[in-house]
XYZ file of C-alpha atoms in Angstrom:
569
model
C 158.503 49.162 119.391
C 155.385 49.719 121.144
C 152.154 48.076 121.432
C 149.074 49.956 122.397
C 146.156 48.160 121.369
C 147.409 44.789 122.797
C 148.533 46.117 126.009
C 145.544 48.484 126.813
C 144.773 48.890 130.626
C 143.121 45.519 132.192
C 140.314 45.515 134.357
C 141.100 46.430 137.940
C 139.095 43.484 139.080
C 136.191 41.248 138.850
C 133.425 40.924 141.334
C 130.925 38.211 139.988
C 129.006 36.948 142.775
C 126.504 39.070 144.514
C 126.371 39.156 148.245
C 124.690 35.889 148.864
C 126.857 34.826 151.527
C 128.244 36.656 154.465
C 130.747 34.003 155.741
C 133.132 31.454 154.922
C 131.520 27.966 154.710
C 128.079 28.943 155.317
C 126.631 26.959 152.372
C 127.861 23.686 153.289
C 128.841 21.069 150.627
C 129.076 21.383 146.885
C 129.830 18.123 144.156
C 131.150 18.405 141.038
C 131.898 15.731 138.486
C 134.648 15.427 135.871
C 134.194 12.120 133.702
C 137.592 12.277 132.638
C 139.043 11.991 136.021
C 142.297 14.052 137.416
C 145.120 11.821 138.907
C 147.665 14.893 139.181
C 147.129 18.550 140.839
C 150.129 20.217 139.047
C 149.282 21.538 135.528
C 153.517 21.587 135.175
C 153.094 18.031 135.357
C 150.284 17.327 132.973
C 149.195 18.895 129.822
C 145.546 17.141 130.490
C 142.519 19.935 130.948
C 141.152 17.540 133.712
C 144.081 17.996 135.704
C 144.926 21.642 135.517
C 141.115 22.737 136.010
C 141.050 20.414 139.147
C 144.407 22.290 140.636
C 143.195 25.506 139.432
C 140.814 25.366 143.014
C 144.216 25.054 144.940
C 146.675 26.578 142.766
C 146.227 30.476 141.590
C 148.298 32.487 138.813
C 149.630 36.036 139.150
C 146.256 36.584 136.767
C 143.651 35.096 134.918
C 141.176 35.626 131.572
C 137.883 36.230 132.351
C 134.948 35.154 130.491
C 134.981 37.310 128.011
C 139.056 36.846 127.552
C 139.977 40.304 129.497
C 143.112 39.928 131.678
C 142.470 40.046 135.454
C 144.415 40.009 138.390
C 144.392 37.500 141.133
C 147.545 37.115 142.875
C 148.602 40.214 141.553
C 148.007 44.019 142.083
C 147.200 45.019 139.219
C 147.389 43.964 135.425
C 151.177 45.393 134.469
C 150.662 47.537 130.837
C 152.655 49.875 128.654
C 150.668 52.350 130.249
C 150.351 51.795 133.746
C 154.152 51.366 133.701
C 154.476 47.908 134.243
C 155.663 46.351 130.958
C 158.254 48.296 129.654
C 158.218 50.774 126.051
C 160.828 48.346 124.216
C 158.305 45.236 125.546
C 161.327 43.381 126.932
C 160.288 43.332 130.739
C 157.589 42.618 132.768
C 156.700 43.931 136.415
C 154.330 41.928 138.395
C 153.539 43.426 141.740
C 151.822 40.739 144.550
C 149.045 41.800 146.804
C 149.746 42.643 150.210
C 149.046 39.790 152.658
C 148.585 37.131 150.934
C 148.998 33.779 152.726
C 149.520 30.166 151.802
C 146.863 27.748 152.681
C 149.395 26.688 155.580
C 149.508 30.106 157.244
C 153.039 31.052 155.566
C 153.221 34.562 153.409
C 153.372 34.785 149.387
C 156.381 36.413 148.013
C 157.816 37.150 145.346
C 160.513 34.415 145.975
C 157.301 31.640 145.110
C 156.822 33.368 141.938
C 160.979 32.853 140.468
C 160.682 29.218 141.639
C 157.806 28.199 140.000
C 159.731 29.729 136.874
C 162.789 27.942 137.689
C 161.086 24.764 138.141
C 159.413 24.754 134.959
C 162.819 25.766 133.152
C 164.775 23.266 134.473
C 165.445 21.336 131.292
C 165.277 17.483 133.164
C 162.197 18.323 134.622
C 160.014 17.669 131.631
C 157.631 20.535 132.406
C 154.083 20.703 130.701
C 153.889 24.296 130.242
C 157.751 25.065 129.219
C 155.958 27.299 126.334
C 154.871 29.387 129.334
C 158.276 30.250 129.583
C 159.514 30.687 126.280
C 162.589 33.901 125.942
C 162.737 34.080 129.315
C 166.079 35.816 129.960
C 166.387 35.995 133.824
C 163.843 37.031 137.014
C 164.832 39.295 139.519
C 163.102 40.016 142.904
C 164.010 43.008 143.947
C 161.952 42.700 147.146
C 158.859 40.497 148.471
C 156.471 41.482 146.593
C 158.174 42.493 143.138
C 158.839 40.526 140.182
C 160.373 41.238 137.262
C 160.311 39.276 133.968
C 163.003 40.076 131.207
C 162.563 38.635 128.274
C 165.451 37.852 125.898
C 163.854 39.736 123.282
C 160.441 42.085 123.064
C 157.516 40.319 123.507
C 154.221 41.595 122.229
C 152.515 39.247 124.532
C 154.459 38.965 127.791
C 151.630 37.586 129.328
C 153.087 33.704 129.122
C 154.868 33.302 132.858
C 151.972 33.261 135.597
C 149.130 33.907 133.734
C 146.082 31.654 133.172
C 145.260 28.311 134.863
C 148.013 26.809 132.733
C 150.541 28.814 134.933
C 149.920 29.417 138.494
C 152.257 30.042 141.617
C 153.871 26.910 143.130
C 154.917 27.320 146.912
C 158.944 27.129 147.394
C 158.818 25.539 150.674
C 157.300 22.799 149.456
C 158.411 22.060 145.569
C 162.378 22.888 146.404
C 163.068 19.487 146.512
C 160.974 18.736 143.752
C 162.470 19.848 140.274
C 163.998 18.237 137.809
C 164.425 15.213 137.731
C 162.752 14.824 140.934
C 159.743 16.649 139.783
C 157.288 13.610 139.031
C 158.291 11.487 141.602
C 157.478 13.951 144.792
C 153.898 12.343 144.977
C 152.972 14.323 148.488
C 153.209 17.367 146.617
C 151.956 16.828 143.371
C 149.014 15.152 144.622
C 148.198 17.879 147.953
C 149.972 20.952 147.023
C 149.583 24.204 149.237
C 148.087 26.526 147.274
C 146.366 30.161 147.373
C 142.904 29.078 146.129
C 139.450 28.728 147.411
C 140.220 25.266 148.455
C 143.091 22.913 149.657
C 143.356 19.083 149.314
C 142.004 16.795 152.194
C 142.666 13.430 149.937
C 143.672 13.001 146.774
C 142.610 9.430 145.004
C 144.070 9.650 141.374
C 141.924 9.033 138.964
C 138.742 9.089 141.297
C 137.839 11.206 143.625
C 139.446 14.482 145.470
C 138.314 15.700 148.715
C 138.920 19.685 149.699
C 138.033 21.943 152.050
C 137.767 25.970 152.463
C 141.237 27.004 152.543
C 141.212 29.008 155.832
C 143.714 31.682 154.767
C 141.738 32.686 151.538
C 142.106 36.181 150.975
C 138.611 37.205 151.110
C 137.351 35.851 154.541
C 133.936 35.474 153.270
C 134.696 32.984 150.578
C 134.152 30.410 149.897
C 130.832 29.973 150.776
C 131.207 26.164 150.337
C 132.956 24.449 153.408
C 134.037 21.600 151.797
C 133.982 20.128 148.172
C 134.324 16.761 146.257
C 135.316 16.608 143.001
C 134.320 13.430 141.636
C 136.015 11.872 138.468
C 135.318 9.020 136.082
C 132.461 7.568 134.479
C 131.647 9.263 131.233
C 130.263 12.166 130.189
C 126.320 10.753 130.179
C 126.223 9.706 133.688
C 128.151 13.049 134.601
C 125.131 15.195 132.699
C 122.372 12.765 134.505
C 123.943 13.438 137.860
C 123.060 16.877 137.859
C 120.509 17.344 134.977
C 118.214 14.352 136.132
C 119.109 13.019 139.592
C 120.484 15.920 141.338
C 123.396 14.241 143.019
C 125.583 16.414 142.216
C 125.738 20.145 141.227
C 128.408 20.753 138.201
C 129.390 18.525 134.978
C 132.154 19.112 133.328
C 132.120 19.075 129.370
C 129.369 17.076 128.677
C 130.594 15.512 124.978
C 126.978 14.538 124.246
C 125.524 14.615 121.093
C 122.648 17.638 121.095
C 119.428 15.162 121.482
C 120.411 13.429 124.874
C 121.319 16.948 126.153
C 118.230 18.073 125.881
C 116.347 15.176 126.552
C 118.053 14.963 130.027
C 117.614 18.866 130.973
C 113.978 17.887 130.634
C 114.704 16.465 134.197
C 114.099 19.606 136.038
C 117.286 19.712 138.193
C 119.889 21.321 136.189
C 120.421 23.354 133.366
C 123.032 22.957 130.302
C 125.483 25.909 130.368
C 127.309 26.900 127.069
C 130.113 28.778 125.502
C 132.542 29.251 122.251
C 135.781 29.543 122.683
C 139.225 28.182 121.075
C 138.589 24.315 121.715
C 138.588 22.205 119.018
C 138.769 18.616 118.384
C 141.385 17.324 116.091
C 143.329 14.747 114.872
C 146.776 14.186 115.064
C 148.876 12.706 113.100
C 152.203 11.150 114.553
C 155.098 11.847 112.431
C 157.061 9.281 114.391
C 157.561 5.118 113.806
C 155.188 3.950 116.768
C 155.818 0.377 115.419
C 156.595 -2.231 118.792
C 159.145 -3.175 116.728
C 161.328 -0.992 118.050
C 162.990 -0.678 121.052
C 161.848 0.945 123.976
C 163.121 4.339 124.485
C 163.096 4.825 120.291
C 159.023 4.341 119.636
C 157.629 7.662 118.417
C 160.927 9.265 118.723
C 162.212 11.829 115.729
C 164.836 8.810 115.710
C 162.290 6.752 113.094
C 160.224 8.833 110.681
C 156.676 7.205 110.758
C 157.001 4.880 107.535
C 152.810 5.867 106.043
C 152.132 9.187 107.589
C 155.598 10.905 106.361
C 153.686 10.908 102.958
C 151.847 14.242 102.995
C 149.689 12.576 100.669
C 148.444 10.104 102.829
C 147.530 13.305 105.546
C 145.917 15.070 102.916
C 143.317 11.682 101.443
C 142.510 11.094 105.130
C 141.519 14.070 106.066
C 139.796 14.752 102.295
C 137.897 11.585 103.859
C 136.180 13.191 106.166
C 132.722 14.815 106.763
C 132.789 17.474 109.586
C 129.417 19.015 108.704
C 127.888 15.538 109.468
C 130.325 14.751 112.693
C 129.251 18.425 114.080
C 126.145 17.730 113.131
C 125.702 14.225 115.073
C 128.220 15.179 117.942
C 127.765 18.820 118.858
C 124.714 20.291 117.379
C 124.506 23.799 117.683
C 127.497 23.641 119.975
C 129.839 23.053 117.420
C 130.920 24.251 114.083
C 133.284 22.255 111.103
C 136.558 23.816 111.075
C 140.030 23.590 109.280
C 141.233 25.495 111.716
C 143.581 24.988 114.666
C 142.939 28.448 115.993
C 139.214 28.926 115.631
C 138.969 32.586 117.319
C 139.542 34.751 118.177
C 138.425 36.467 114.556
C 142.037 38.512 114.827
C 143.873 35.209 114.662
C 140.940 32.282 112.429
C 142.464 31.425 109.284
C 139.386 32.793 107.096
C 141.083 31.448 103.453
C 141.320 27.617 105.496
C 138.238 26.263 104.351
C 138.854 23.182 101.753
C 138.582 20.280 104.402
C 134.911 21.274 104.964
C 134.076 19.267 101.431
C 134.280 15.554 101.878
C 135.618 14.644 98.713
C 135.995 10.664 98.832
C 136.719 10.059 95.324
C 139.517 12.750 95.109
C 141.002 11.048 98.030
C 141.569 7.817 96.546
C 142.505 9.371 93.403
C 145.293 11.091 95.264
C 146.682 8.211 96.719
C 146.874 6.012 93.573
C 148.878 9.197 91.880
C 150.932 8.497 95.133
C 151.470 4.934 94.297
C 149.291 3.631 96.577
C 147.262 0.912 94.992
C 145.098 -2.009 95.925
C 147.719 -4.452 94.208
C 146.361 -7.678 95.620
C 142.489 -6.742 95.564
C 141.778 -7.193 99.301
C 140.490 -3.569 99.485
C 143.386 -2.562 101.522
C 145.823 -0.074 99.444
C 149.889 -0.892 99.750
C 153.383 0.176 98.491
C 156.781 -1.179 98.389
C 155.093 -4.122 100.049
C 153.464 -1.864 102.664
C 149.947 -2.536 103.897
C 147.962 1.637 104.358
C 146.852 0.334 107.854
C 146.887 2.657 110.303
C 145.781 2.527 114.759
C 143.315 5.098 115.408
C 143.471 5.501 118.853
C 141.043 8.148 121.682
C 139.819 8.519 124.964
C 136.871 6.607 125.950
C 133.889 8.789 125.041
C 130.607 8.126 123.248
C 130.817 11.195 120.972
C 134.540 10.298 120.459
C 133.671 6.558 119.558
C 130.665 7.611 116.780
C 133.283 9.896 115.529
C 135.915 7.004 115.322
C 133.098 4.858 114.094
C 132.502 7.173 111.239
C 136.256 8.056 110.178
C 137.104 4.562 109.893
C 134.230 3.617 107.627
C 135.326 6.701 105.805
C 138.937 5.881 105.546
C 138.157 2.307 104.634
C 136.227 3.665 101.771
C 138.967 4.795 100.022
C 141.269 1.862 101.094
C 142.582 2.393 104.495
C 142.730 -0.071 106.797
C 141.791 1.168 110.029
C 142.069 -0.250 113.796
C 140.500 1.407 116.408
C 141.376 1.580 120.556
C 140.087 3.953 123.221
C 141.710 4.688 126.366
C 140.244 5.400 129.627
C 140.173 9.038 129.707
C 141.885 9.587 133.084
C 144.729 7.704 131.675
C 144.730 8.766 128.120
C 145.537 12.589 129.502
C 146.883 11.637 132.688
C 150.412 12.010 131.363
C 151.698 8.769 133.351
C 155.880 8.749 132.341
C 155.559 5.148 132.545
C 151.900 4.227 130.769
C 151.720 3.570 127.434
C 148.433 4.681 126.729
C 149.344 8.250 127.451
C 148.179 11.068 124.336
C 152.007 12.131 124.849
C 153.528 8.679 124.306
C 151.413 8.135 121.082
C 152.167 4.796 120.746
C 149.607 4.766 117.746
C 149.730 6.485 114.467
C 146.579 9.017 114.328
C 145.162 9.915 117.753
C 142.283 12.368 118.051
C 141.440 14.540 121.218
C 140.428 18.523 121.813
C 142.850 21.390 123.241
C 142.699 24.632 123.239
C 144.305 27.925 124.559
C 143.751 30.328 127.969
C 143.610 34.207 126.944
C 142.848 35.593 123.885
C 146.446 35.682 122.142
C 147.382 32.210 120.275
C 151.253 32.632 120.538
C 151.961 29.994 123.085
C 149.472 27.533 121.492
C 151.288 28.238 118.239
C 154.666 28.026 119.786
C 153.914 24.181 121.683
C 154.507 23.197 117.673
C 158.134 24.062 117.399
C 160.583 21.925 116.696
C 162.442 19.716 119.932
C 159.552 20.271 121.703
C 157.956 16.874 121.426
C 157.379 14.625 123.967
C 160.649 11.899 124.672
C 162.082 10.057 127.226
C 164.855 12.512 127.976
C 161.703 14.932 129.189
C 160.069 11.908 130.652
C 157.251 11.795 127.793
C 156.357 15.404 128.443
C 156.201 18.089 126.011
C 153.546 20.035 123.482
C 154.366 19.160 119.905
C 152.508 16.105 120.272
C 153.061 15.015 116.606
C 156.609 15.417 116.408
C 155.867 18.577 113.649
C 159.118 19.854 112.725
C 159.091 22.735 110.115
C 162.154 25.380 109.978
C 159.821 28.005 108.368
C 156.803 27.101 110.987
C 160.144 27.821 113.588
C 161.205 31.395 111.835
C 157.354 32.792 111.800
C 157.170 31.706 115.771
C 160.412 33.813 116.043
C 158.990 36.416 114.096
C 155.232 36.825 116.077
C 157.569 36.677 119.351
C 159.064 40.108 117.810
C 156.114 41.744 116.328
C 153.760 44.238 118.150
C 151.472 45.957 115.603
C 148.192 43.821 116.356
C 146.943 43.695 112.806
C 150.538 42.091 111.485
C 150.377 39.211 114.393
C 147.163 38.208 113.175
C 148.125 37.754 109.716
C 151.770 35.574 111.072
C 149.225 33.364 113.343
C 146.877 32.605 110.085
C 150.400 31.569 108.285
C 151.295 29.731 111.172
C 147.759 28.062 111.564
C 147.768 27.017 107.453
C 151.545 25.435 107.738
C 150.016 22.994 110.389
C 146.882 22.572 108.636
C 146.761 22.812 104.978
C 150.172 23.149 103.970
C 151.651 19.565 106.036
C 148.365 18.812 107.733
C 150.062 17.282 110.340
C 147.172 18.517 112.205
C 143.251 17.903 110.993
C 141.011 19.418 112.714
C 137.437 18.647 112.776
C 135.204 20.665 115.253
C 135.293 24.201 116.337
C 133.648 22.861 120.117
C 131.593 24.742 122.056
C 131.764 24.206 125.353
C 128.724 22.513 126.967
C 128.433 22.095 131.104
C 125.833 21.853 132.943
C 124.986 23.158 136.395
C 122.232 22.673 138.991
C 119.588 24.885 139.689
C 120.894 25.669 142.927
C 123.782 26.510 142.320
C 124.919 30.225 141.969
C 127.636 32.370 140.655
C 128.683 29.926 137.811
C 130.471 31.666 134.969
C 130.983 29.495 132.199
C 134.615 30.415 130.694
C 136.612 28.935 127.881
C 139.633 31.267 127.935
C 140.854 29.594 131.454
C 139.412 27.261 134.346
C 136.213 26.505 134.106
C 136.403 26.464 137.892
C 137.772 29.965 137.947
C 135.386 31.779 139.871
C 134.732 28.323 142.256
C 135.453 31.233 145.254
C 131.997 32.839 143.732
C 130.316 29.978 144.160
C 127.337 29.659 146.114
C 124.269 27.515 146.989
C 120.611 29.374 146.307
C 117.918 28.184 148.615
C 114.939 26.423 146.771
């Protein structure tokens, strides 16, 4: 088996800044602003985009995706291909080759020794690891010297791109994270909260969920970058004050996914001292729909296990009336403007992989909704507006992170729902601890200790198999992997299961899209354990001093933060 089109040579490099600076530092001090604010600097440890973008300026992969989704190497040599000889003919092994040289931020070399720990740590099965999917057929790594890796996979793989690719999967020192996995891994707070890293920057102070202080790593690899000295990366808030701080006031020079409907965008770039920055990608905002008993009721340990089958939402038709319910041309319309587009989709682009057949959530249809649920037997029996059966009340906790965009949208959906007889109590969560992925909070998106939660994700690169994959069966979040995992809505389907097996196995391009599109319906139409709702742009916005930004939606948005540099005005 042999894929060509997939596996085509990779850019040799990317050079995006022009020579603005001529030494490390020279440029002083630079501020950027997440609203949603980071409070861990290990992606392994938290599925949250806050968290892995902020450790993606301290922690590097083998290689990234670049802004238009191309594969480039950072820690590594070169891009490994079919043809370049470094991913074998039967697509079963992977060589990755380090760069000469390179150091950790603490003066110690890279080698290839880093690069099998980080995938033993995230394989150890009590360790709970946030990017296990990463990992997925992994059949052993050898290192046949310091700066050789090889992957073997327990079975071809198409895409072997999964292990140390993408801000979702960077390098993790030895030295430091030996004592660290397993069960260990969450509570060794020194390195999880200052790890030594490869990147532009390393941590001076680390405040969870407010503020983290860094400095030019002084063992960078290109000693003329960064041009910034030192760097604070400032989280909390919410997403209006973030935009005003850098659209209107100046005080700082980077927002982070402004979630603001179109108007007060452009209303506050009228300010003069920043400009909006924007990009499609794969991110879209659904909701989920727990398949799990989140009742209190239970015991500890057993809420939103696989244990207790939620007792409303195991009714497909109940999924399929709520999400009938809704109006995504008039939530795009009122939350995202031109930056956003209705979608049934769960993988939006690219146009190998979108679902085009998908389309019959983007009719509200209120009256077939309730028409479903009476043939389901769920009627209004006592005339209080709220539907029941077998004594059951249709009442259901809607739960999201704290977000004006997120709370019209809530606002909306529950008028919508109550419409056709739901009963519908909202809560928002602080955003830093919503996707903070706390083991012991239980306001966490991974505990889902309500019974529809709605939030965005999406996926680095341009190939959806991982995504897909975080959906398979056992790999929900639970105590046993300290409330870590993918399958956030404890979706179990055996024929969802077989297709992931099969896409693992198949090479011609043309035949994975059409598997991903099956894949993508079974979640979406066909169970609808997953509704989506927006196909999200991103929107950031930068200041007008500020140079070498490259907005990108297939990794880090802080990718290129070593590019980074300050124009004179």
């Amino acid at each position: 088996m042999k894929l060509k089109t997939l596996l085509l040579g990779a850019a040799a490099g990317v050079s995006l800044a022009p020579a603005a600076f001529a030494e490390r530092g020279s440029d002083g001090h630079v501020n950027i602003i997440y609203w949603q604010a980071p409070s861990i600097m290990t992606p392994f440890l938290s599925g949250g985009t806050k968290d892995i973008e902020a450790a993606s300026l301290v922690l590097e992969p083998l290689g990234r995706y670049d802004q238009t989704g191309a594969l480039v190497p950072y820690l590594a040599q070169e891009i490994p291909t079919v043809e370049n000889g470094g991913v074998s003919e039967d697509l079963t092994q992977i060589t990755w080759k380090l760069k000469e040289g390179l150091l950790w931020s603490d003066g110690t070399p890279v080698t290839s020794a880093d690069v099998k720990f980080t995938a033993d740590y995230c394989m150890d099965p009590e360790g709970g690891c946030a990017q296990l999917a990463k990992f997925s057929n992994v059949a052993s790594i050898d290192t046949p010297d310091d700066l050789t890796v090889v992957v073997t996979f327990d079975k071809p793989m198409p895409n072997p791109y999964g292990p140390f690719m993408g801000n979702q999967s960077p390098i993790l020192q030895k030295a430091q994270f030996e004592q660290c996995k397993g069960a260990n891994a969450s509570s060794c707070t020194e390195a999880n909260f200052n790890p030594i890293g490869t990147g532009p920057f390393v941590v001076d102070e680390f405040k969870p969920n407010d503020v983290i202080s860094l400095s030019a790593n002084p063992n960078y690899r290109d000693p003329a970058k960064p041009a910034f000295a030192t760097a604070t990366l400032k989280g909390g808030g919410d997403a209006e004050s973030a935009a005003r701080a850098v659209l209107q006031t100046g005080e700082f020079d980077y927002a982070w996914n402004l979630q603001l409907a179109p108007d007060v965008i452009a209303s506050m770039a009228e300010g003069g001292t920043g400009e909006p920055i924007t990009a499609f990608g794969t991110l879209v905002e659904r909701i989920e729909m727990n398949m799990t008993d989140p009742s209190p009721s239970l015991p500890e340990g057993e809420r939103s296990t696989v244990a207790h089958p939620h007792p409303i939402l195991s009714d497909f038709n109940v999924r399929k009336a709520l999400s009938m319910a809704i109006d995504r041309a008039l939530l795009t319309e009122i939350g995202y403007g031109v930056a956003g587009r209705p979608t049934c989709n769960l993988v939006p682009a690219p146009e190998l992989y979108a679902s085009e057949t998908n389309t019959e959530c983007l009719t509200q249809d209120l009256e077939g909704a309730k028409a479903l649920l009476e043939e389901a037997g769920w009627t209004d029996s006592d005339g209080d507006g709220v539907r029941d059966k077998d004594g059951m009340k249709l009442s259901l906790l809607y739960q999201s992170s704290t977000n004006a965009v997120r709370q019209d949208f809530q606002a909306l959906i529950k008028q919508w729902w109550e419409e056709i007889g739901v009963e519908t109590e909202l809560r928002n969560v602080d955003s830093s601890v919503f996707f903070g992925g706390d083991p012991g909070s239980p306001d966490t998106f991974q505990k889902f200790y309500a019974d529809v939660e709605m939030y965005a994700n999406n996926f680095d690169g341009t190939d959806p198999q991982s995504y897909l994959s975080m959906y398979r069966c056992g790999n929900e979040p639970k105590p046993s992997s300290q409330w870590q995992g993918e399958n956030i809505n404890r979706f179990c389907n055996e024929e969802y299961d077989a297709l992931l097996d099969e896409l693992a196995q198949t090479g011609e391009l043309e035949k994975r899209g059409e598997i991903a599109k099956r894949l993508n319906d079974i979640i979406t139409k066909e169970t609808m354990t997953i509704v989506p709702l927006v196909d999200r742009g991103r929107v950031s916005a930068k200041s007008n001093t500020l140079g070498g930004v490259v907005l990108n939606t297939w990794d880090s948005e802080l990718w290129n933060a070593a590019d980074w540099y300050r124009i004179d005005g």
